[in-house]
């Protein structure tokens, strides 16, 4: 089992703020399994205006976070 912080993730994929959408990898077996986390905060840029009063992370960014997780896992 491997843990990666943000700096280690940035060594693997080219994404940077504000479009690096994973904060940490908590479990990695390359080519087999990867488990990453993104902490969504109230002040995240993508929540402003995305359903005011009921903010959610846009689906397209959720899919991008999954793609980034997959890229780290290969």
Short mmCIF file of N, CA and C in Angstrom, two decimals, residues 8-65:
data_model
loop_
_atom_site.label_atom_id
_atom_site.label_comp_id
_atom_site.label_asym_id
_atom_site.label_seq_id
_atom_site.Cartn_x
_atom_site.Cartn_y
_atom_site.Cartn_z
N UNK A 8 3.77 14.55 -4.44
CA UNK A 8 4.06 13.30 -5.15
C UNK A 8 3.12 13.12 -6.33
N UNK A 9 1.86 13.51 -6.17
CA UNK A 9 0.90 13.43 -7.28
C UNK A 9 1.35 14.34 -8.42
N UNK A 10 1.84 15.54 -8.09
CA UNK A 10 2.29 16.48 -9.11
C UNK A 10 3.52 15.98 -9.87
N UNK A 11 4.26 15.06 -9.29
CA UNK A 11 5.39 14.45 -10.00
C UNK A 11 4.93 13.44 -11.05
N UNK A 12 3.70 12.95 -10.90
CA UNK A 12 3.18 11.92 -11.80
C UNK A 12 2.34 12.51 -12.92
N UNK A 13 1.44 13.45 -12.59
CA UNK A 13 0.57 14.03 -13.60
C UNK A 13 0.84 15.54 -13.72
N UNK A 14 0.55 16.14 -14.88
CA UNK A 14 0.90 17.55 -15.10
C UNK A 14 -0.08 18.57 -14.53
N UNK A 15 -1.19 18.15 -13.98
CA UNK A 15 -2.22 19.07 -13.50
C UNK A 15 -1.73 19.88 -12.30
N UNK A 16 -2.17 21.16 -12.26
CA UNK A 16 -1.83 22.06 -11.16
C UNK A 16 -3.07 22.84 -10.77
N UNK A 17 -3.00 23.55 -9.65
CA UNK A 17 -4.13 24.38 -9.23
C UNK A 17 -4.52 25.33 -10.34
N UNK A 18 -5.76 25.54 -10.57
CA UNK A 18 -6.91 25.03 -9.82
C UNK A 18 -7.47 23.72 -10.35
N UNK A 19 -6.79 23.09 -11.30
CA UNK A 19 -7.35 21.90 -11.92
C UNK A 19 -6.73 20.59 -11.48
N UNK A 20 -5.92 20.60 -10.44
CA UNK A 20 -5.54 19.35 -9.82
C UNK A 20 -6.65 19.03 -8.83
N UNK A 21 -7.41 17.99 -9.13
CA UNK A 21 -8.64 17.73 -8.39
C UNK A 21 -8.55 16.55 -7.44
N UNK A 22 -7.35 16.11 -7.11
CA UNK A 22 -7.18 15.12 -6.05
C UNK A 22 -6.13 15.66 -5.08
N UNK A 23 -6.39 15.48 -3.80
CA UNK A 23 -5.50 16.00 -2.75
C UNK A 23 -4.48 14.97 -2.26
N UNK A 24 -4.89 13.71 -2.25
CA UNK A 24 -3.99 12.67 -1.76
C UNK A 24 -4.42 11.33 -2.31
N UNK A 25 -3.47 10.44 -2.42
CA UNK A 25 -3.74 9.05 -2.78
C UNK A 25 -3.48 8.26 -1.51
N UNK A 26 -4.51 7.58 -1.02
CA UNK A 26 -4.39 6.88 0.25
C UNK A 26 -4.06 5.40 0.09
N UNK A 27 -4.23 4.88 -1.11
CA UNK A 27 -3.91 3.47 -1.37
C UNK A 27 -3.60 3.33 -2.85
N UNK A 28 -2.46 2.76 -3.15
CA UNK A 28 -2.05 2.58 -4.54
C UNK A 28 -1.31 1.28 -4.71
N UNK A 29 -1.83 0.46 -5.59
CA UNK A 29 -1.13 -0.70 -6.12
C UNK A 29 -1.12 -0.48 -7.62
N UNK A 30 0.02 0.01 -8.18
CA UNK A 30 0.05 0.41 -9.59
C UNK A 30 -0.50 -0.64 -10.53
N UNK A 31 -1.37 -0.18 -11.43
CA UNK A 31 -1.98 -1.06 -12.42
C UNK A 31 -3.09 -1.93 -11.89
N UNK A 32 -3.34 -1.86 -10.58
CA UNK A 32 -4.37 -2.70 -9.99
C UNK A 32 -5.44 -1.92 -9.24
N UNK A 33 -5.01 -1.01 -8.34
CA UNK A 33 -5.98 -0.30 -7.50
C UNK A 33 -5.43 1.05 -7.08
N UNK A 34 -6.31 2.05 -7.06
CA UNK A 34 -5.93 3.38 -6.57
C UNK A 34 -7.14 4.00 -5.87
N UNK A 35 -6.90 4.60 -4.72
CA UNK A 35 -7.95 5.25 -3.92
C UNK A 35 -7.44 6.63 -3.59
N UNK A 36 -8.11 7.65 -4.12
CA UNK A 36 -7.69 9.03 -3.91
C UNK A 36 -8.80 9.81 -3.21
N UNK A 37 -8.41 10.96 -2.63
CA UNK A 37 -9.37 11.82 -1.95
C UNK A 37 -9.26 13.26 -2.44
N UNK A 38 -10.40 13.92 -2.47
CA UNK A 38 -10.48 15.35 -2.73
C UNK A 38 -11.35 15.93 -1.63
N UNK A 39 -10.81 16.86 -0.88
CA UNK A 39 -11.59 17.54 0.15
C UNK A 39 -12.23 18.77 -0.49
N UNK A 40 -13.55 18.76 -0.56
CA UNK A 40 -14.29 19.89 -1.13
C UNK A 40 -14.59 20.85 0.01
N UNK A 41 -14.11 22.08 -0.15
CA UNK A 41 -14.29 23.11 0.88
C UNK A 41 -15.34 24.12 0.43
N UNK A 42 -15.96 24.77 1.39
CA UNK A 42 -17.01 25.74 1.08
C UNK A 42 -16.54 26.86 0.17
N UNK A 43 -15.25 27.18 0.20
CA UNK A 43 -14.75 28.29 -0.62
C UNK A 43 -14.11 27.83 -1.93
N UNK A 44 -14.27 26.57 -2.31
CA UNK A 44 -13.72 26.10 -3.59
C UNK A 44 -14.34 26.89 -4.74
N UNK A 45 -13.51 27.26 -5.70
CA UNK A 45 -13.92 28.14 -6.80
C UNK A 45 -15.10 27.60 -7.60
N UNK A 46 -15.20 26.28 -7.75
CA UNK A 46 -16.23 25.73 -8.61
C UNK A 46 -17.61 25.69 -7.94
N UNK A 47 -17.68 25.96 -6.64
CA UNK A 47 -18.97 25.98 -5.96
C UNK A 47 -19.71 27.31 -6.15
N UNK A 48 -18.94 28.37 -6.38
CA UNK A 48 -19.56 29.70 -6.55
C UNK A 48 -20.46 29.69 -7.79
N UNK A 49 -21.74 29.89 -7.58
CA UNK A 49 -22.67 29.97 -8.70
C UNK A 49 -23.17 28.64 -9.21
N UNK A 50 -22.63 27.53 -8.71
CA UNK A 50 -23.12 26.23 -9.16
C UNK A 50 -24.23 25.79 -8.21
N UNK A 51 -25.43 26.20 -8.52
CA UNK A 51 -26.62 26.00 -7.72
C UNK A 51 -26.51 26.74 -6.38
N UNK A 52 -26.57 28.08 -6.42
CA UNK A 52 -26.49 28.88 -5.19
C UNK A 52 -27.46 28.37 -4.12
N UNK A 53 -26.96 28.29 -2.91
CA UNK A 53 -27.76 27.79 -1.81
C UNK A 53 -27.70 26.29 -1.65
N UNK A 54 -27.37 25.58 -2.73
CA UNK A 54 -27.21 24.13 -2.69
C UNK A 54 -26.02 23.74 -3.57
N UNK A 55 -24.83 24.23 -3.22
CA UNK A 55 -23.67 23.99 -4.07
C UNK A 55 -23.26 22.52 -4.12
N UNK A 56 -22.85 22.09 -5.30
CA UNK A 56 -22.32 20.74 -5.50
C UNK A 56 -21.10 20.84 -6.40
N UNK A 57 -20.28 19.82 -6.34
CA UNK A 57 -19.14 19.75 -7.27
C UNK A 57 -19.70 19.36 -8.63
N UNK A 58 -19.45 20.15 -9.66
CA UNK A 58 -19.98 19.83 -10.99
C UNK A 58 -19.57 18.43 -11.44
N UNK A 59 -20.49 17.75 -12.09
CA UNK A 59 -20.24 16.39 -12.54
C UNK A 59 -19.02 16.25 -13.43
N UNK A 60 -18.80 17.22 -14.31
CA UNK A 60 -17.65 17.14 -15.21
C UNK A 60 -16.34 17.19 -14.42
N UNK A 61 -16.32 17.92 -13.30
CA UNK A 61 -15.11 17.96 -12.46
C UNK A 61 -14.95 16.68 -11.66
N UNK A 62 -16.06 16.06 -11.29
CA UNK A 62 -16.00 14.76 -10.62
C UNK A 62 -15.39 13.72 -11.56
N UNK A 63 -15.82 13.74 -12.81
CA UNK A 63 -15.27 12.81 -13.81
C UNK A 63 -13.79 13.09 -14.04
N UNK A 64 -13.40 14.38 -14.07
CA UNK A 64 -12.00 14.74 -14.24
C UNK A 64 -11.17 14.24 -13.05
N UNK A 65 -11.71 14.35 -11.84
CA UNK A 65 -11.01 13.83 -10.65
C UNK A 65 -10.80 12.32 -10.76
#
